[in-house]
Coordinates of C-alpha atoms and ligand atoms in Angstrom, one line a residue:
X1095 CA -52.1 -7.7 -38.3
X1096 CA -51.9 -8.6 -34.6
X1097 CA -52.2 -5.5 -32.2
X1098 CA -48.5 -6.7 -31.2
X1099 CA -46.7 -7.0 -33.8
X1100 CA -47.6 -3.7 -35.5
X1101 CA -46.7 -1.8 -31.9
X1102 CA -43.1 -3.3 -32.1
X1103 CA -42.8 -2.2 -35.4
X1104 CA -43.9 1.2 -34.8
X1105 CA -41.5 0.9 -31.6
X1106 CA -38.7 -0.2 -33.7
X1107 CA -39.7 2.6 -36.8
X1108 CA -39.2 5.3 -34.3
X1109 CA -36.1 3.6 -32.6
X1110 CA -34.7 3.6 -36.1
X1111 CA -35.6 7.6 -37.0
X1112 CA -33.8 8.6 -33.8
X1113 CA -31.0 6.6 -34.5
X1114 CA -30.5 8.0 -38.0
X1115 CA -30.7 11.5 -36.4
X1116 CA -28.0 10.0 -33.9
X1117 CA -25.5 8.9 -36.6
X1118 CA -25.9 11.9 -38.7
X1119 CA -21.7 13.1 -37.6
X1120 CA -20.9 9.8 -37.2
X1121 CA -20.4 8.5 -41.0
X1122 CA -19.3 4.9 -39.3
X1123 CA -22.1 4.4 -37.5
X1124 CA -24.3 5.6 -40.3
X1125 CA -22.8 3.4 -42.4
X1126 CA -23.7 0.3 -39.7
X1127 CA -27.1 1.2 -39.3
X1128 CA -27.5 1.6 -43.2
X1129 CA -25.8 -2.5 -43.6
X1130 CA -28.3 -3.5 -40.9
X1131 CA -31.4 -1.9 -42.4
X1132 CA -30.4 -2.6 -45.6
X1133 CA -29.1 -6.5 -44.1
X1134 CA -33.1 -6.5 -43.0
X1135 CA -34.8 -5.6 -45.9
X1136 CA -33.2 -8.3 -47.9
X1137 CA -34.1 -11.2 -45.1
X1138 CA -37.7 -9.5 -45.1
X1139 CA -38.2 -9.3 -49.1
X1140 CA -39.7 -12.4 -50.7
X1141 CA -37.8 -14.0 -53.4
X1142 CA -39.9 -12.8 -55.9
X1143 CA -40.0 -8.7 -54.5
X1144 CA -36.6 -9.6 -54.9
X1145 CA -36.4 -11.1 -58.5
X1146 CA -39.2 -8.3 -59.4
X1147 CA -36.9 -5.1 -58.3
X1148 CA -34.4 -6.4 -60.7
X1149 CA -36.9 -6.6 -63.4
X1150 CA -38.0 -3.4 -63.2
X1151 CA -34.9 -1.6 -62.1
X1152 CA -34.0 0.0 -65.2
X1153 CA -37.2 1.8 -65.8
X1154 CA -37.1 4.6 -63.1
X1155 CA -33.2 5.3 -64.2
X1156 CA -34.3 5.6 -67.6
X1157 CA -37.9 8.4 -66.4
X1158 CA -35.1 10.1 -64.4
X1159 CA -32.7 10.7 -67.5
X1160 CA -35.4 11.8 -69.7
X1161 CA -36.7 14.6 -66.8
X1162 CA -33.2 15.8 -66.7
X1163 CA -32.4 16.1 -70.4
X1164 CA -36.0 18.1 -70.6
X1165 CA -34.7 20.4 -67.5
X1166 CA -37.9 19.0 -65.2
X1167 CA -35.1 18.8 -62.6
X1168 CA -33.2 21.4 -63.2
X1169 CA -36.7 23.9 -63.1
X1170 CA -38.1 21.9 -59.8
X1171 CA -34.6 22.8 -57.8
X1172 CA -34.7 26.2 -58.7
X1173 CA -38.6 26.6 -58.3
X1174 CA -38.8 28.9 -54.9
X1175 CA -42.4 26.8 -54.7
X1176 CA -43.6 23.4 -56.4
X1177 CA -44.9 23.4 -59.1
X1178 CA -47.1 21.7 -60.8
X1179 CA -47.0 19.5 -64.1
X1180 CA -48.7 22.4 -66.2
X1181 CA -46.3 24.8 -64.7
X1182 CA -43.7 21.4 -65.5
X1183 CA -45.0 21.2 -68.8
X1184 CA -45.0 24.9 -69.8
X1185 CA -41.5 25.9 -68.7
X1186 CA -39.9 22.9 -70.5
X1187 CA -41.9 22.1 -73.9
X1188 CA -42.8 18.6 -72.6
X1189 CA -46.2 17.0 -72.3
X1190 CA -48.1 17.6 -69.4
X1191 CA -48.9 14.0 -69.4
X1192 CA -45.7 12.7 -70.1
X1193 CA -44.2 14.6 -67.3
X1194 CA -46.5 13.3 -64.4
X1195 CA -45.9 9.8 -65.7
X1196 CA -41.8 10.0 -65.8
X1197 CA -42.1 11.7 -62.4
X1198 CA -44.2 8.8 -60.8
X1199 CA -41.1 6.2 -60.2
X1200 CA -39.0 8.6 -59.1
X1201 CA -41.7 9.8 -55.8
X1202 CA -41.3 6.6 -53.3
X1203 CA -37.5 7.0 -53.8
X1204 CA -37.5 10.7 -52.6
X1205 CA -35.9 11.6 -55.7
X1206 CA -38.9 13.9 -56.3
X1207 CA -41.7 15.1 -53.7
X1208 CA -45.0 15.0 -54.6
X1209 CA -46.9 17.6 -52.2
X1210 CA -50.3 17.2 -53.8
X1211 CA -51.8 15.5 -57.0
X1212 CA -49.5 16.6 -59.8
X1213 CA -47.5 19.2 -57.8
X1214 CA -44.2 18.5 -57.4
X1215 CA -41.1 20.0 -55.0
X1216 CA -37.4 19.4 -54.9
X1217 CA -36.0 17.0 -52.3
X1218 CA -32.1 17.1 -51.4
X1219 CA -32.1 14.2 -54.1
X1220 CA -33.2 16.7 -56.7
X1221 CA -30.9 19.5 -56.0
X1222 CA -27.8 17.0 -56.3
X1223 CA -29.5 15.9 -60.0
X1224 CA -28.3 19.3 -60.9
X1225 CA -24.6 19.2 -59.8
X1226 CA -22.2 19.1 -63.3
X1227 CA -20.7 16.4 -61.7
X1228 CA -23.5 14.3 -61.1
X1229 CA -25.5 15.2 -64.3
X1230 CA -22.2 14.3 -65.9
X1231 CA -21.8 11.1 -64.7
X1232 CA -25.5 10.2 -65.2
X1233 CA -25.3 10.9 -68.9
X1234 CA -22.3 9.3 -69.2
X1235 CA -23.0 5.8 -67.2
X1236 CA -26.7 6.4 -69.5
X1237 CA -24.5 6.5 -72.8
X1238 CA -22.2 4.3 -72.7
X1239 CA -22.4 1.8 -69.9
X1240 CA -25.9 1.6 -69.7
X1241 CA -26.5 1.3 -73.6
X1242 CA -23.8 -1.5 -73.5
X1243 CA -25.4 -3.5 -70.8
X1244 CA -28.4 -3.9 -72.0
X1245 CA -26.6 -5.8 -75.1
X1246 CA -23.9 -7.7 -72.8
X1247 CA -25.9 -10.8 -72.2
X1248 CA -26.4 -11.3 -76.0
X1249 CA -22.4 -10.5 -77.0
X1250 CA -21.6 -12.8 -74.2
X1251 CA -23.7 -15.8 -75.8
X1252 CA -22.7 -14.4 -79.3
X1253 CA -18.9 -15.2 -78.1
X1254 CA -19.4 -18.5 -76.3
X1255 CA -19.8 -16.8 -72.6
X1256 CA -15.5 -16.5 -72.7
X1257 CA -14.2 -14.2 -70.1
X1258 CA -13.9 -10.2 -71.6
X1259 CA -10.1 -9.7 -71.2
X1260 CA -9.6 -7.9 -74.0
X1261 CA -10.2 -6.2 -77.2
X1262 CA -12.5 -6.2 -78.9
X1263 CA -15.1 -6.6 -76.6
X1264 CA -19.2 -5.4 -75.2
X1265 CA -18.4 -2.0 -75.8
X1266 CA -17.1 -2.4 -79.3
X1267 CA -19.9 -4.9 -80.2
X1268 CA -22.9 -2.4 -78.6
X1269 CA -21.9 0.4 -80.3
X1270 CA -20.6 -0.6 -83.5
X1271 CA -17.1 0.5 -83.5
X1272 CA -13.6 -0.4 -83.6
X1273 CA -12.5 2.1 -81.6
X1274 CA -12.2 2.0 -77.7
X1275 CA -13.8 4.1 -75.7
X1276 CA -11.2 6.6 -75.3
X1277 CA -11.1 7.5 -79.0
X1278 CA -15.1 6.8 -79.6
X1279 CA -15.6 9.3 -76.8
X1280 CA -13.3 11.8 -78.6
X1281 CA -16.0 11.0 -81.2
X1282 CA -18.6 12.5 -79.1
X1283 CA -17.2 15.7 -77.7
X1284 CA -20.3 16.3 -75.7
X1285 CA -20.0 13.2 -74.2
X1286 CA -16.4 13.4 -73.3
X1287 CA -17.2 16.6 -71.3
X1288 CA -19.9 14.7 -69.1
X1289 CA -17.5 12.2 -69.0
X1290 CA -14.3 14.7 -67.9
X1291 CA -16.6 16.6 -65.3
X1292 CA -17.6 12.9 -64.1
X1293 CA -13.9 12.2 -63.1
X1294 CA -13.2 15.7 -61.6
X1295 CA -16.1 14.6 -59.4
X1296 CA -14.7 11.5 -58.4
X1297 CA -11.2 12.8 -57.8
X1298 CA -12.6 15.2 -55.1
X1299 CA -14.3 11.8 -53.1
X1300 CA -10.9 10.0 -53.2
X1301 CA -8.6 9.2 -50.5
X1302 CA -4.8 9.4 -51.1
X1303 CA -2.9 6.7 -50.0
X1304 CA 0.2 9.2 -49.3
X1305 CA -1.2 10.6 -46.4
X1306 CA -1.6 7.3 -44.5
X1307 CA 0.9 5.0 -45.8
X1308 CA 4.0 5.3 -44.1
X1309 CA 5.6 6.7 -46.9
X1310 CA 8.8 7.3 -45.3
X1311 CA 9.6 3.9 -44.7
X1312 CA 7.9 2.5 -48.6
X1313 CA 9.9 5.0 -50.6
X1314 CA 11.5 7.9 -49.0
X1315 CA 13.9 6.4 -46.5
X1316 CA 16.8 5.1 -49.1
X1317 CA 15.7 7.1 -51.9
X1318 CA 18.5 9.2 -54.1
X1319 CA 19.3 12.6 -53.8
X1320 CA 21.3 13.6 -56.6
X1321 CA 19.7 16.0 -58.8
X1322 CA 19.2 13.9 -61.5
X1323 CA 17.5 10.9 -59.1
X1324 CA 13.4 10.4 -60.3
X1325 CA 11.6 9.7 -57.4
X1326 CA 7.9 9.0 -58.6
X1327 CA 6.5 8.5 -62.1
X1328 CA 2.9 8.9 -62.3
X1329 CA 2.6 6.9 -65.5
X1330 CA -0.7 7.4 -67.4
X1331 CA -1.0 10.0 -64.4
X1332 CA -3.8 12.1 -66.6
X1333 CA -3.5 15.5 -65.6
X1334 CA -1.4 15.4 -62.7
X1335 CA -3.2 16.0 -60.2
X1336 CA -2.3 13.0 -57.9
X1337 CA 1.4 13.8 -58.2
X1338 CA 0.7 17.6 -57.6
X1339 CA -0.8 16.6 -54.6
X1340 CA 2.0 14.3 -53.3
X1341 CA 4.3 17.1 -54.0
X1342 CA 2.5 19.4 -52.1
X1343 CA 2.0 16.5 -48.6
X1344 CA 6.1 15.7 -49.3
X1345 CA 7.6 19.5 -50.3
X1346 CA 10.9 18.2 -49.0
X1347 CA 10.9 14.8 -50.8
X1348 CA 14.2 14.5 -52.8
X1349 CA 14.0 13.4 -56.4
X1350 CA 12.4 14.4 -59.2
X1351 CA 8.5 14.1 -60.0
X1352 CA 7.2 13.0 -63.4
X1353 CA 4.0 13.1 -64.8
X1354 CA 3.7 11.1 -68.1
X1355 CA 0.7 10.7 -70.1
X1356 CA -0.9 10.4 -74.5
X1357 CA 0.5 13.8 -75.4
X1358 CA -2.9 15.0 -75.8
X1359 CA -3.8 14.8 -72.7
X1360 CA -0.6 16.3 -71.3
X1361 CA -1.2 19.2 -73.9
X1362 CA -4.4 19.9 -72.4
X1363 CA -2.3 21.0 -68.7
X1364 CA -3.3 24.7 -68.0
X1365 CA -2.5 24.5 -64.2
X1366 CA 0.2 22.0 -63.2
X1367 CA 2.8 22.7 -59.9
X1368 CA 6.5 23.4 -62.2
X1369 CA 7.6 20.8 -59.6
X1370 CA 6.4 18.1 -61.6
X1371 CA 7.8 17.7 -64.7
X1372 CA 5.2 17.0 -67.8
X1373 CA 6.5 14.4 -69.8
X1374 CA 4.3 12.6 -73.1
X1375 CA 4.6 9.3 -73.2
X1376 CA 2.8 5.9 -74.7
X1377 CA 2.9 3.7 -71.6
X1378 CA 3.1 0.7 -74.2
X1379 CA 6.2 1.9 -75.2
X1380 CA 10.2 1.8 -73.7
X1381 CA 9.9 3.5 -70.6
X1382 CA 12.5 6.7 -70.8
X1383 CA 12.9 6.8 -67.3
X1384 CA 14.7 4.4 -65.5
X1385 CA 15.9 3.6 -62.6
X1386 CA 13.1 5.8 -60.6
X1387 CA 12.5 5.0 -57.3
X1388 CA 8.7 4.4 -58.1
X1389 CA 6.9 3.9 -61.0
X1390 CA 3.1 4.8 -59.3
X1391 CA -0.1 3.6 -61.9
X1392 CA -3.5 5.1 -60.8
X1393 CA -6.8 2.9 -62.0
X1394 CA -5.2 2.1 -65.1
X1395 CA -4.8 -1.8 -64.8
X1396 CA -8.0 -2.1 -64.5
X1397 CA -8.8 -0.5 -67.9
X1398 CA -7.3 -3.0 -69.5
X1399 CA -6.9 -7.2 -70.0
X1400 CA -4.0 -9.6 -68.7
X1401 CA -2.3 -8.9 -71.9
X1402 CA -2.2 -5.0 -72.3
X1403 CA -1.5 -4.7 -68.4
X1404 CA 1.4 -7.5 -68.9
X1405 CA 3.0 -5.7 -71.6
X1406 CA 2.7 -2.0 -69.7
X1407 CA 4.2 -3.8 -66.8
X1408 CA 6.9 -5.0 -68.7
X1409 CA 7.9 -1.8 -70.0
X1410 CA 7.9 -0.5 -66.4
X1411 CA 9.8 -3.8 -65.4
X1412 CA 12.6 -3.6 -67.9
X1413 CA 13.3 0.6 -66.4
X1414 CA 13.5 -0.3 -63.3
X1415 CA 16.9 -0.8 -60.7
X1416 CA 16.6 -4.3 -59.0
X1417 CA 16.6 -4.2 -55.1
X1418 CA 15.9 0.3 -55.5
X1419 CA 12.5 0.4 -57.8
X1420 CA 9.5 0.1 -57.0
X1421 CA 6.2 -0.1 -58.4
X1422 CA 2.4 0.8 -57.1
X1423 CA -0.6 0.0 -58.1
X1424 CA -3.3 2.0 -56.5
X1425 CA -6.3 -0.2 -57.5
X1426 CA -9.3 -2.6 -56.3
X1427 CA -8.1 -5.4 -54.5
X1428 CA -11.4 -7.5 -54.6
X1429 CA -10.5 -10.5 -51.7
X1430 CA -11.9 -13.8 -52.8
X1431 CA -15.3 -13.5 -51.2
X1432 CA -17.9 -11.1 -49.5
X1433 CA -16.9 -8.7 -52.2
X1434 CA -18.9 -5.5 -51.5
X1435 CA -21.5 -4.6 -54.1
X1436 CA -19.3 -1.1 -55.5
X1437 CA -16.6 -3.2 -56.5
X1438 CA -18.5 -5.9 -58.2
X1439 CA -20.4 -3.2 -59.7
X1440 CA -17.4 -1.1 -61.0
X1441 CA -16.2 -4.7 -62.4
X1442 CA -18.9 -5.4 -64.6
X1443 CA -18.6 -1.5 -65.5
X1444 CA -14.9 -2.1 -66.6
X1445 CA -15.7 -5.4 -68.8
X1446 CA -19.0 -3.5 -70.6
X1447 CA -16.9 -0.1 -71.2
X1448 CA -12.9 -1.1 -71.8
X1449 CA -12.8 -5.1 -71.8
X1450 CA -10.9 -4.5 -68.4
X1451 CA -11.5 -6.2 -64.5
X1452 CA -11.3 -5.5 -61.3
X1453 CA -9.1 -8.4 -59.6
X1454 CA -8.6 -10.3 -56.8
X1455 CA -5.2 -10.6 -54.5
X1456 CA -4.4 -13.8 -56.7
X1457 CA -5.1 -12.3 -59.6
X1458 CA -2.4 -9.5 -59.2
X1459 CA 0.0 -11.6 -58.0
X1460 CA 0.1 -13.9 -60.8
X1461 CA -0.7 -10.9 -63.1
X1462 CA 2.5 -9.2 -61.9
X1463 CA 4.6 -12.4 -62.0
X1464 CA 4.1 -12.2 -65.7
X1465 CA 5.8 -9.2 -66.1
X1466 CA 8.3 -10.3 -63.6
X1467 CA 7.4 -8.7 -60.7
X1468 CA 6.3 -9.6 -57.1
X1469 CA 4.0 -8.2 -54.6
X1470 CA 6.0 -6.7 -51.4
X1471 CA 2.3 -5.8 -49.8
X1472 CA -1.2 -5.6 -50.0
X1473 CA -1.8 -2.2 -48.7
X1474 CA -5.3 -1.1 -47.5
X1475 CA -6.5 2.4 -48.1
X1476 CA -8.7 3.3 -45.3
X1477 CA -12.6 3.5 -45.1
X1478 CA -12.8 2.7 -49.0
X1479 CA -14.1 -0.7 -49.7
X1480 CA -11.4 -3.2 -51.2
X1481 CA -9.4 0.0 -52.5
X1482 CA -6.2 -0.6 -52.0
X1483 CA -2.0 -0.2 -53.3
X1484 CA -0.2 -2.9 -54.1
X1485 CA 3.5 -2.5 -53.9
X1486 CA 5.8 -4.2 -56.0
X1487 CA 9.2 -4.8 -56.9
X1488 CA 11.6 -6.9 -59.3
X1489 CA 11.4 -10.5 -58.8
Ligands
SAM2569 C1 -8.8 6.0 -65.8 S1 -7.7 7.3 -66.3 C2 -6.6 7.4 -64.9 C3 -5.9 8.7 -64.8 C4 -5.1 8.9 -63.5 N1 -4.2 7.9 -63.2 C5 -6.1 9.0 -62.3 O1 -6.3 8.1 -61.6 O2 -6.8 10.1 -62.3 C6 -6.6 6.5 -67.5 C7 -5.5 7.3 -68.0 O3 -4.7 6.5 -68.9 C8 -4.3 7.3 -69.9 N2 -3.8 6.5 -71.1 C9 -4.6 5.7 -71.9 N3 -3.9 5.1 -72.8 C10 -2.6 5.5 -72.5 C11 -1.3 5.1 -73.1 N4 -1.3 4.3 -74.1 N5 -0.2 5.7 -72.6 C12 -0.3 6.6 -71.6 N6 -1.4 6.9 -71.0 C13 -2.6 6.4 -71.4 C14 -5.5 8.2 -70.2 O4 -5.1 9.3 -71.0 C15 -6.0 8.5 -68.8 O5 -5.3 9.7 -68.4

């Protein structure tokens, strides 16, 4: 390499270290210099580094999955000093062999440190790999996404390559089953806890459209006050804890708060604000509240196909007071190009797991049409890519 070259890069390698130390309370501009580096690694990777990544991107995934169900993470994070792969291999019953091989993929990524031939320490990375949360999610994206991907390609050729929007679907085909994934994962009780610790962790990372929106002017200006007036329904609203929250931003809001749900799920309340009223309810059935003055659906459209979110629609539809109700949908709203990766990600995700989509700004509104309604706006919820609420009303 010429003398010249190799001094700008080193120029630009130390320009880039003091910049990351720069942006480190500044998430924006982290994020910035993450698209540009990340921007430049694609335009510097040949084709085929590029093609060849993909190849071999599920391997270190799959090393990683079996180091934490033998506790090699676990044991490294809580190790005071490394420790080595005998050390490894005597605290958790595994090969000593084995172990330095499944660690090898994860050491370029920083997921594990290797401070000397077989000797292995924690990085930030590592101690993260031992959250509930994150261990959670891991084993439940290894379960049942993961297991189903691998056999997508094959159902989609099996099926003549027609658009999943629907049951039965990747899922049902992977695994054998007619069940859904709801009741399969009620098969697999150890699963369903990953799973349920995997969407307490997400909750915490979310940003609630109620305390930017101007929800004053979207649904508390004009709303009733008589005692018996609803004012939100948080239908399929899990365990509440979105409409807790609002009730605890809007203390004076009038109206009552309902949280409906499968009456499982509502069963399985232990701490709920007695301000929101618990209320079981199969969200493909008559809705028994009418007339609120929103009807508010969290991530469940895109659990399902045009025909199951048409007909939950509709039963929302046929409650509601023309020219008073309103409904939003706090969802993706993927815009018709440039769709970041997350969102195509989590699409893919949805088709493999519940037959469901992520969807575009046309696709809602001719979604919604169907069950006679009509987008009022496209709202953006801030700093979350293509997240958004879509409000809508009678047509
Ligand atoms: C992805 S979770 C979303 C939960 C909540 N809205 C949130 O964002 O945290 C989907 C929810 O739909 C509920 N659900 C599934 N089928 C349902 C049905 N037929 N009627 C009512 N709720 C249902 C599930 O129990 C679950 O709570």
């Amino acid at each position: 390499m010429a003398t010249s070259l190799d001094s700008k890069i080193d120029s630009l390698a130390a320009q880039i270290q003091s910049l990351t130390a720069e942006v480190q309370n500044d998430d924006a501009a982290r994020k910035k210099l993450l698209g540009t580096t990340m921007a430049a690694m694609g335009q510097l990777e040949t084709p085929l580094e590029t093609v060849w990544k993909i190849i071999m991107s599920p391997h270190a995934p799959s090393a990683l999955m079996s180091l934490i169900k033998l506790g090699v993470i676990e044991h490294l994070a809580k190790a005071p000093a490394p420790m080595s792969s005998a050390e490894l291999s005597k605290a958790t019953g595994g090969d000593q062999v084995l172990i330095v091989r499944l660690c090898r993929p994860l050491l370029p990524q920083g997921i594990i440190a290797e401070v000397d031939a077989e000797l292995y320490a924690a990085t930030p990375i590592t101690k993260l790999l031992t959250d509930p949360v994150i261990v959670g999610g891991y084993t439940f994206m290894f379960s049942c996404p993961s297991h189903t991907l691998t056999q997508m390609p094959q159902y989609l050729q099996d099926n003549g390559w027609k658009n999943v929007n629907g049951y039965p679907g990747p899922f049902q085909a992977a695994k054998s089953t007619k069940l859904t994934m709801w009741p399969w994962l009620c098969e697999h009780p150890d699963l369903l806890n990953h799973f349920a610790k995997f969407m307490g962790g997400q909750r915490m990372m979310r940003i609630d459209w109620f305390n930017f929106l101007p929800i004053a002017e979207m649904m508390l200006n004009g709303a009733k006050k008589n005692s018996e007036a609803v004012l939100m329904v948080d239908v399929g609203g899990g365990e509440g804890h979105d409409i807790e929250k609002f009730h605890k931003a809007f203390p004076d809001a009038p109206g009552q708060l309902v949280l409906q749900d499968l009456p499982d799920v509502i069963g399985m309340i232990k701490d709920l604000h007695p301000a929101v009223r618990r209320m079981p309810h199969d969200f493909f059935q008559e809705q028994p509240v009418t007339g609120a003055r929103v009807y508010y659906l969290r991530s469940i459209m895109h659990d399902w196909g045009d025909d199951d979110c048409v007909k939950i629609l509709r039963r929302i539809a046929d409650a509601m007071t023309s020219g008073y109700s309103k409904v939003f949908l706090n969802e993706f709203i993927l815009p018709a190009k440039d769709v970041p990766m997350y969102p195509s990600l989590l699409d893919i995700n949805m088709m493999c797991i519940l037959n469901g989509m992520e969807r575009t700004e046309k696709q809602w509104i001719e979604l919604l049409a169907k069950a006679g309604l009509r987008v009022v706006r496209f709202h953006t919820v801030q700093n979350v890519e293509n997240e958004g609420l879509i409000e809508a009303e009678l047509m």
